PDB file of C-alpha atoms in Angstrom:
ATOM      1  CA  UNK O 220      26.179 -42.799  61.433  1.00  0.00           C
ATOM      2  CA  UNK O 221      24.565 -39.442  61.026  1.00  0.00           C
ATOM      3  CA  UNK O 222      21.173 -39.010  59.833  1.00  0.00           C
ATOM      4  CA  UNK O 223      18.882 -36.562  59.504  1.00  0.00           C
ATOM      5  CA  UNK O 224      15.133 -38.880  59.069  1.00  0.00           C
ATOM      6  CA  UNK O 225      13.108 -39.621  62.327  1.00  0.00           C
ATOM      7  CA  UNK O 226      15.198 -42.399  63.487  1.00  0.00           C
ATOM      8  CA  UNK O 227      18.212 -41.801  65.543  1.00  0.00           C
ATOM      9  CA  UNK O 228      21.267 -44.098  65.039  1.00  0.00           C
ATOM     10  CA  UNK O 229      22.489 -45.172  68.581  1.00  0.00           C
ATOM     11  CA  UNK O 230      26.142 -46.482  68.955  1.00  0.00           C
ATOM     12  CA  UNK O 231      26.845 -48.769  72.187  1.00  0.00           C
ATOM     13  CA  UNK O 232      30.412 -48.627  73.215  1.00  0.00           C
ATOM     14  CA  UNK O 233      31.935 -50.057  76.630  1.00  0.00           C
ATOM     15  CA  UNK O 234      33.989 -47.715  78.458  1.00  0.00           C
ATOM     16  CA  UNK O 235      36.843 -47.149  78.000  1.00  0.00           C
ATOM     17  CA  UNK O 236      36.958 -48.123  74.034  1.00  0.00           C
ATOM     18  CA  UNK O 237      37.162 -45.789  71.243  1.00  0.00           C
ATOM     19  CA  UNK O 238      34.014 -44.370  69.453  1.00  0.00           C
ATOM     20  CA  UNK O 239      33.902 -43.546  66.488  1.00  0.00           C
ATOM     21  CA  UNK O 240      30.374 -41.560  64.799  1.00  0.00           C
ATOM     22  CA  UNK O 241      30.002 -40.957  61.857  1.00  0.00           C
ATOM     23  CA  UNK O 242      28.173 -37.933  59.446  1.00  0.00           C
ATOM     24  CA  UNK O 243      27.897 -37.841  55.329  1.00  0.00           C
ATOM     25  CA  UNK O 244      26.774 -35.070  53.781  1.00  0.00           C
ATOM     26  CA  UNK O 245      25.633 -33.955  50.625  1.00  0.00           C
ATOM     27  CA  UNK O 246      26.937 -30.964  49.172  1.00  0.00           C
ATOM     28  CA  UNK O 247      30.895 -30.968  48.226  1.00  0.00           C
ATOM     29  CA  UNK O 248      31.587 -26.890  48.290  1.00  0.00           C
ATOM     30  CA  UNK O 249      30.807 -27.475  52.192  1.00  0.00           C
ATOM     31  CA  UNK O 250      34.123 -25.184  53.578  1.00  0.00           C
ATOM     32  CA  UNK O 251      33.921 -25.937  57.346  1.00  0.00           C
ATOM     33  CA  UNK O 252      31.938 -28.485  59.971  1.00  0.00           C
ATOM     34  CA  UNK O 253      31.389 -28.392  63.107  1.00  0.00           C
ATOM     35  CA  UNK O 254      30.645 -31.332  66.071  1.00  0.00           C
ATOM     36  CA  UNK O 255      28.250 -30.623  69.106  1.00  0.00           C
ATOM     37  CA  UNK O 256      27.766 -32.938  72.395  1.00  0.00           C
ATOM     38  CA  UNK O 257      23.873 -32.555  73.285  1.00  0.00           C
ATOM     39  CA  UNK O 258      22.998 -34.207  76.529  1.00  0.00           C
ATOM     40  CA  UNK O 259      19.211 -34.296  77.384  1.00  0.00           C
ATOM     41  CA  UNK O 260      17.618 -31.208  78.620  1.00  0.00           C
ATOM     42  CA  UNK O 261      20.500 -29.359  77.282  1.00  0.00           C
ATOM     43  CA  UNK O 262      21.932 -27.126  74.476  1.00  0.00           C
ATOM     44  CA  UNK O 263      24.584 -28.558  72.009  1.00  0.00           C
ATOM     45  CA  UNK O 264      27.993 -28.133  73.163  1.00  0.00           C
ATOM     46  CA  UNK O 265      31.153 -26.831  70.980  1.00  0.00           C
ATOM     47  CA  UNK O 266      33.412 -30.041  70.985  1.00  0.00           C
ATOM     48  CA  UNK O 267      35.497 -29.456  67.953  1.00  0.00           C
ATOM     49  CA  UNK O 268      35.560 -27.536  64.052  1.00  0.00           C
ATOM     50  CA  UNK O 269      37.147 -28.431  61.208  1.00  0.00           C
ATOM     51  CA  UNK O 270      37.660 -26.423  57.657  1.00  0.00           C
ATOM     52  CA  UNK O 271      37.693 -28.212  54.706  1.00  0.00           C
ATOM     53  CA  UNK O 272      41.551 -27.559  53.850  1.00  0.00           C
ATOM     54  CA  UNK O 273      42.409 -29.894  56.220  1.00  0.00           C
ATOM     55  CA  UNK O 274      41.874 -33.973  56.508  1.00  0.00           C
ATOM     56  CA  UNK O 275      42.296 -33.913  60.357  1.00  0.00           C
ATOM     57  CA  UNK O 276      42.009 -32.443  63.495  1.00  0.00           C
ATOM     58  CA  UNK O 277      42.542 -33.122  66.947  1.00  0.00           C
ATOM     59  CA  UNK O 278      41.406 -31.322  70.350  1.00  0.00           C
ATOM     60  CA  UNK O 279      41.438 -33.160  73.790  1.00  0.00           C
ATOM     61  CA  UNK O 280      40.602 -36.622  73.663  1.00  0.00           C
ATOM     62  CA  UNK O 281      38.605 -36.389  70.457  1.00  0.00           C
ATOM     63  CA  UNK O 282      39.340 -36.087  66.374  1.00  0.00           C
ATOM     64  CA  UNK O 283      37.806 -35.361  63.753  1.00  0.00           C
ATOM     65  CA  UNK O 284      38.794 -36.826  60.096  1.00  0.00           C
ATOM     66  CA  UNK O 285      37.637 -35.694  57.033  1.00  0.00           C
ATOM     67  CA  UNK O 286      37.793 -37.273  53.666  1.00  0.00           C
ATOM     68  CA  UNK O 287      36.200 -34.906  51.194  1.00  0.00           C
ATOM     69  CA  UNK O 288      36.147 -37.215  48.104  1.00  0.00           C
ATOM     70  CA  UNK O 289      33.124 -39.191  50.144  1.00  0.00           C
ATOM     71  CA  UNK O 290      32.001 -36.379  51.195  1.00  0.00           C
ATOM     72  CA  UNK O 291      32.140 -38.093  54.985  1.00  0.00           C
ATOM     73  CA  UNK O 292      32.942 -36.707  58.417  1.00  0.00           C
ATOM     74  CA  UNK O 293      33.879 -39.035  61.586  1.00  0.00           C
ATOM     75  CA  UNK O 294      34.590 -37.832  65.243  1.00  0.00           C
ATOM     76  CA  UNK O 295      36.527 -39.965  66.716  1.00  0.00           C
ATOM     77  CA  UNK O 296      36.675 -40.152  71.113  1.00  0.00           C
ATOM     78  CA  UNK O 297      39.551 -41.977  72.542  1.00  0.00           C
ATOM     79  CA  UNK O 298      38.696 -43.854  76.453  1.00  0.00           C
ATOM     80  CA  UNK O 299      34.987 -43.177  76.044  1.00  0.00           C
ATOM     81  CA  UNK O 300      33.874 -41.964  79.773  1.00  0.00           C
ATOM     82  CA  UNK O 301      29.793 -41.912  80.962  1.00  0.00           C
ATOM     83  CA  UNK O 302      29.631 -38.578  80.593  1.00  0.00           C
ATOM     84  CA  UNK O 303      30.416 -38.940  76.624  1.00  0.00           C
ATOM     85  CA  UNK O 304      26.929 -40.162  76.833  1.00  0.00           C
ATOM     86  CA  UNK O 305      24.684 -37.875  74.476  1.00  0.00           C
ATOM     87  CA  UNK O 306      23.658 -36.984  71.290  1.00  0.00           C
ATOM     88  CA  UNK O 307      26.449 -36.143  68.554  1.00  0.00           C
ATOM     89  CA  UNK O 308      25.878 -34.312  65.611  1.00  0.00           C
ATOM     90  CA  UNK O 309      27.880 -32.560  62.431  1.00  0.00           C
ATOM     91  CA  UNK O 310      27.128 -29.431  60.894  1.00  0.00           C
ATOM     92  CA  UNK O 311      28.530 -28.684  57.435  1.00  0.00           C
ATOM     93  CA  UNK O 312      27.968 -24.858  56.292  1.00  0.00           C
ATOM     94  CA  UNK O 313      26.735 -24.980  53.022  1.00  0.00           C
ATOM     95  CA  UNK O 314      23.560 -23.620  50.764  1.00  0.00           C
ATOM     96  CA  UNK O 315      22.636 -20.638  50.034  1.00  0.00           C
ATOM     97  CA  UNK O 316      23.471 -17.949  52.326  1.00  0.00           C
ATOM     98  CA  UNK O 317      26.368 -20.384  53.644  1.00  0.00           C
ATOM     99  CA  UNK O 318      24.380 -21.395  56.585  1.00  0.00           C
ATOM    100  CA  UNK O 319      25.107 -24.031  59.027  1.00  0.00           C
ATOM    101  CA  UNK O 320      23.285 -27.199  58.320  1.00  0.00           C
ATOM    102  CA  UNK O 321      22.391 -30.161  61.472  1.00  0.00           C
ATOM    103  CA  UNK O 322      21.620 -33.256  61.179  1.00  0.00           C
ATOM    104  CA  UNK O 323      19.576 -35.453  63.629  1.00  0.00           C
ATOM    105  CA  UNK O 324      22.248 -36.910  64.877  1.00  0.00           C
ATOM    106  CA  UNK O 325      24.084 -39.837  66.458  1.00  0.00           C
ATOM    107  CA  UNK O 326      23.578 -41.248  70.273  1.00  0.00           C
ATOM    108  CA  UNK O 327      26.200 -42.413  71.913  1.00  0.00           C
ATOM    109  CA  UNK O 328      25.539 -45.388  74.914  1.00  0.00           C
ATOM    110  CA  UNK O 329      28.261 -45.743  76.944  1.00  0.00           C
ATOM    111  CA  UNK O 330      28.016 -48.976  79.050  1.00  0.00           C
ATOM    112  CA  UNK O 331      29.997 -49.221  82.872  1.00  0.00           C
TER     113      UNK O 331
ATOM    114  CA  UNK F1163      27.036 -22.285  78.256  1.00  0.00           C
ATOM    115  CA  UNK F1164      28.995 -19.602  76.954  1.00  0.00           C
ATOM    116  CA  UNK F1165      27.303 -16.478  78.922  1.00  0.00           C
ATOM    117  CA  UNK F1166      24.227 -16.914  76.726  1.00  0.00           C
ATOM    118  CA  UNK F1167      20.841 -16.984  79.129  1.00  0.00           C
ATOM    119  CA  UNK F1168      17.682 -17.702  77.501  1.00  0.00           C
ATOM    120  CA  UNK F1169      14.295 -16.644  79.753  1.00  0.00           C
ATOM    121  CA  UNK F1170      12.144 -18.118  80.363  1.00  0.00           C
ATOM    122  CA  UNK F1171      13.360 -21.403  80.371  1.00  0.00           C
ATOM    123  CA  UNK F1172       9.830 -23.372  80.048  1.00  0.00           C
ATOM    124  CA  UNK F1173       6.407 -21.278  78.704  1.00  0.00           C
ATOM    125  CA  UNK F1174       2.984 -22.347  78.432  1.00  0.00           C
ATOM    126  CA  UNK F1175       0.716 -20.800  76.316  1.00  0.00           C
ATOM    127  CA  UNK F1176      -2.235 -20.622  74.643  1.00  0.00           C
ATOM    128  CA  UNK F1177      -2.798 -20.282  70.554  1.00  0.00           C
ATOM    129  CA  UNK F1178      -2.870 -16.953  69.211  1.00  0.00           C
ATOM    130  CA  UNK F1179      -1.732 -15.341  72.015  1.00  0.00           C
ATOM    131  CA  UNK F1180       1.689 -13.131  71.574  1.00  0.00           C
ATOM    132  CA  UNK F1181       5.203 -14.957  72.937  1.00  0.00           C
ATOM    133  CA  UNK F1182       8.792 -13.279  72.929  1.00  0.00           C
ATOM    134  CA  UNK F1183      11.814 -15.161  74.001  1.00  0.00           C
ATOM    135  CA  UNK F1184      15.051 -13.388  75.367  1.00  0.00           C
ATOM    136  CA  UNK F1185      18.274 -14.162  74.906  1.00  0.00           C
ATOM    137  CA  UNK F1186      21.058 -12.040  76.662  1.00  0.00           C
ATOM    138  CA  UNK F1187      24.733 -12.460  76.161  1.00  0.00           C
ATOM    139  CA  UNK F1188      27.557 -11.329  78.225  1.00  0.00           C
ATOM    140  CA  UNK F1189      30.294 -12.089  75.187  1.00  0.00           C
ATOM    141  CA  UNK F1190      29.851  -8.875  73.252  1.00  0.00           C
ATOM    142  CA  UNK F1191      29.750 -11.253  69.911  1.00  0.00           C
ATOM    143  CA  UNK F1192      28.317 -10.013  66.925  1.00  0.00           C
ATOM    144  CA  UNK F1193      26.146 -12.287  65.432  1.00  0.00           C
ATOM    145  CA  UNK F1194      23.219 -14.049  67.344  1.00  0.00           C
ATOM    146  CA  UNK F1195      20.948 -16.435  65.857  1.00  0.00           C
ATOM    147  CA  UNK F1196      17.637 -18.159  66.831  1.00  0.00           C
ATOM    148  CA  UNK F1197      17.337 -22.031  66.056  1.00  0.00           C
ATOM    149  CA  UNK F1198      13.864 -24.404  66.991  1.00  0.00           C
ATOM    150  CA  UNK F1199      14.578 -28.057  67.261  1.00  0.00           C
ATOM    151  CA  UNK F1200      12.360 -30.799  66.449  1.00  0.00           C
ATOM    152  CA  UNK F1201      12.085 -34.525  66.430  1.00  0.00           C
ATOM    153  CA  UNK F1202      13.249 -35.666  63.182  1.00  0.00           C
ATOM    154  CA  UNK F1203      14.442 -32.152  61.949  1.00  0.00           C
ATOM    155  CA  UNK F1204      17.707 -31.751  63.981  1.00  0.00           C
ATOM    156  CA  UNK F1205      18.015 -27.679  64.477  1.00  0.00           C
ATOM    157  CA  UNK F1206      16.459 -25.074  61.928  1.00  0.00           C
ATOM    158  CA  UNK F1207      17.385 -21.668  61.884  1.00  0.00           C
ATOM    159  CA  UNK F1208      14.839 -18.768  62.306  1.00  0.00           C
ATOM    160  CA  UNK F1209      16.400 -15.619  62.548  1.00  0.00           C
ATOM    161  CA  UNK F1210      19.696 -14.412  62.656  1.00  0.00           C
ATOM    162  CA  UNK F1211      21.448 -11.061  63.356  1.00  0.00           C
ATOM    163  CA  UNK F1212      24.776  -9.448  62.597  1.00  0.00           C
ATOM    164  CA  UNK F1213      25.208  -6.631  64.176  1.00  0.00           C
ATOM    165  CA  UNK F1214      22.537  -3.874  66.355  1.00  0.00           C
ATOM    166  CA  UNK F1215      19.002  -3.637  64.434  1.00  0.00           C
ATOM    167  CA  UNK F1216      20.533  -6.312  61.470  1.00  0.00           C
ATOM    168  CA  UNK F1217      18.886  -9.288  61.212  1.00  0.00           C
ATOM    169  CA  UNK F1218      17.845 -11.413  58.096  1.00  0.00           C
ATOM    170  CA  UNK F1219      15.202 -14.741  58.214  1.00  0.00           C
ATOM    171  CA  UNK F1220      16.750 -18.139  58.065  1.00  0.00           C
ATOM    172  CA  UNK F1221      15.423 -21.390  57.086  1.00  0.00           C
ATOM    173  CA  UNK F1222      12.033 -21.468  59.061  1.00  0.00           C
ATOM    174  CA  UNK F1223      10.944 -17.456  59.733  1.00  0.00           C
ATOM    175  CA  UNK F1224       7.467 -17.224  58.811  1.00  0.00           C
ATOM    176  CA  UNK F1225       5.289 -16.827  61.901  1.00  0.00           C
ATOM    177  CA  UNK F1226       8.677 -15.222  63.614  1.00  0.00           C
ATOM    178  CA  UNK F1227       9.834 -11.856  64.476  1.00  0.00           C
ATOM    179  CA  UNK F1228      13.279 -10.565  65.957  1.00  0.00           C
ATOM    180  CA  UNK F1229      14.726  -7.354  66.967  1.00  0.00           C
ATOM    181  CA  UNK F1230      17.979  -6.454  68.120  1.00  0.00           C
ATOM    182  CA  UNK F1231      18.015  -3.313  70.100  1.00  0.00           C
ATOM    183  CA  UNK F1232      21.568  -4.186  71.547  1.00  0.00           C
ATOM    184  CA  UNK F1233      24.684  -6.187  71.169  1.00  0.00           C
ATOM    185  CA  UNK F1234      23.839  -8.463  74.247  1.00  0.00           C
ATOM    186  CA  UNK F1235      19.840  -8.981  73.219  1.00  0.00           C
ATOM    187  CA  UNK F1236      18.392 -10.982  71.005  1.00  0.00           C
ATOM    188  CA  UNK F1237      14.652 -11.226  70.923  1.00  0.00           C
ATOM    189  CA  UNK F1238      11.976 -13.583  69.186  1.00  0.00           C
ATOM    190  CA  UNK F1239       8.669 -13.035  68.978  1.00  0.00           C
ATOM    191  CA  UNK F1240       5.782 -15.344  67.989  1.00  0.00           C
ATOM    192  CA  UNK F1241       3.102 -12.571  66.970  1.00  0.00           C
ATOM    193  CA  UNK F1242       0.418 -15.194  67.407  1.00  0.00           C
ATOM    194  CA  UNK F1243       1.180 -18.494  68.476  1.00  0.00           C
ATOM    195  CA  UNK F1244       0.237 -21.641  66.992  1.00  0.00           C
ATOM    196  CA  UNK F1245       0.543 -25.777  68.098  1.00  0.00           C
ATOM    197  CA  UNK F1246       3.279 -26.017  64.882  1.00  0.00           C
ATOM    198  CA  UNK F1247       5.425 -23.702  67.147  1.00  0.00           C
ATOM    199  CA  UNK F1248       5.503 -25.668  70.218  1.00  0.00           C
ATOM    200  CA  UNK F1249       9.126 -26.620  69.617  1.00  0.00           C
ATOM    201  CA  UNK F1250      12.483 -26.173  71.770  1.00  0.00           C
ATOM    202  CA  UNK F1251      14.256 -23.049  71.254  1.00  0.00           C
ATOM    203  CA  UNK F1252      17.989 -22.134  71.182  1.00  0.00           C
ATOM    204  CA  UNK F1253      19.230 -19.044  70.733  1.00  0.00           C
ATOM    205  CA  UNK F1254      23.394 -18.935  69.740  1.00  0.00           C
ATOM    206  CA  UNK F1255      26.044 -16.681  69.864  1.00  0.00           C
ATOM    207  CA  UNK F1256      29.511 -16.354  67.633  1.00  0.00           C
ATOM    208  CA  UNK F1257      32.395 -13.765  67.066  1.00  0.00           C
ATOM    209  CA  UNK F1258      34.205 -13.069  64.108  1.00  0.00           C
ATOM    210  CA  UNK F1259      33.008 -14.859  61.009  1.00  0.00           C
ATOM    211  CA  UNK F1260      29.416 -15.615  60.459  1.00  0.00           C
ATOM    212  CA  UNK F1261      28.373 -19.332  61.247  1.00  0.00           C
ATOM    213  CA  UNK F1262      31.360 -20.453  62.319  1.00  0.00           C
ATOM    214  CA  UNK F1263      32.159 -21.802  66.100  1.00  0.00           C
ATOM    215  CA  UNK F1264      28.325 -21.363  67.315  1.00  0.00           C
ATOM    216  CA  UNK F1265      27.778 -21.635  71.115  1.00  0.00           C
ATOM    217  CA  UNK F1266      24.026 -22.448  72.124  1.00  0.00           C
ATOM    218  CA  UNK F1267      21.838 -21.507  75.132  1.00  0.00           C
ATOM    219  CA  UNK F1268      20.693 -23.664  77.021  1.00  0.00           C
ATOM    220  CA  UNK F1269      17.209 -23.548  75.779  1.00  0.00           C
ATOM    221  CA  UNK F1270      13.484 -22.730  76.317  1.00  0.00           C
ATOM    222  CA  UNK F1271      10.591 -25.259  75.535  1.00  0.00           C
ATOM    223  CA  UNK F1272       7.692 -23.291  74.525  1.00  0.00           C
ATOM    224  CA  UNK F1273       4.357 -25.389  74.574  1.00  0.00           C
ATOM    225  CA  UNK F1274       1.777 -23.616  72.679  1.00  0.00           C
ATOM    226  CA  UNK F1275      -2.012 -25.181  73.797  1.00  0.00           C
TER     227      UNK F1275
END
């Protein structure tokens, strides 16, 4: 799952399974999270938001739960392909000043 | 990458020399925001800005300068470089609300000697 210290939680998946990643975080007035893709050398990607008035959301291919009495988020990617390969990573908006808040992350293997 | 170009896209540089990284957009979006990401930290935010000449520090803006002369241009500045800043930086652009549905550049990794 997500993590923000200096080691970064790797999930191995064949292709063609389901991943699911994982993010908790900390403060429960959070209103809204948001997923990025990062592949190496590149910036995070948009995959998918969520406010925190709802307990699901789906785009293409992926979902995102959310269960606000653990305070946990999960993104969810049905057939993982290769090119799902890449760093994944929540950010709740919360604090002061109702910034945006990233973890490390999560790295996604995806084996042929 | 959402019409967001950063330049330049790699930098070299020396401590205590001056450093400013462009970002241009071609979205007309109000708010732009300038993030540095680490090993271990995930993305910090530096600077952000909500409209022409408004901008307001974020987590991580001492050392930092920005100025917004126009909607698509969003500029950082290191006044005076130091090793702590050699980082990878993103600059991000979204629309209506602030913080919400961020799109990044695709980055610039400053090295500072």
């Amino acid at each position: 799952g997500e993590s923000v210290g200096l080691h970064l939680p790797t999930l191995s998946v064949q292709e063609g399974d389901n991943s699911i990643i994982n993010c908790a975080y900390s403060n429960s007035a959070s209103d809204y999270f948001i997923w990025y893709k990062q592949e190496s050398g590149k910036g995070p990607q948009f995959i998918i938001d969520i406010r925190s008035n709802m307990d699901k959301r789906q785009g293409q291919r992926v979902t995102v739960l959310l269960n606000k009495t653990v305070k946990h988020l999960s993104l969810q990617i049905a057939a993982t392909q290769p090119g799902d390969s890449a760093v994944y990573f929540c950010a709740p908006r919360e604090g002061a000043g109702n910034m945006l808040t990233f973890g490390g992350g999560t790295r996604l293997m995806v084996k042929p | 990458d959402a019409g967001i170009t950063q330049s330049p896209r790699h930098k070299v540089t020396e401590t205590g020399t001056p450093v400013t990284l462009r970002c241009h957009q071609t979205e007309n979006h109000r708010y732009m925001y300038w993030y540095r990401q680490d090993p271990g930290h995930g993305l910090r935010l530096i600077h952000y800005s909500y409209g022409v000449k408004d901008t307001d520090k974020g987590e991580v803006s001492d050392g930092y300068s920005v100025s917004r002369s126009k909607t698509e241009d969003f500029l950082l500045t290191l006044e005076s470089a130091t090793s702590s800043q050699t980082s990878v930086y993103f600059c991000a652009i979204s629309e209506g609300t602030a913080n919400e549905k961020l799109f990044f550049g695709s980055g610039t990794q400053l090295s500072v000697l």
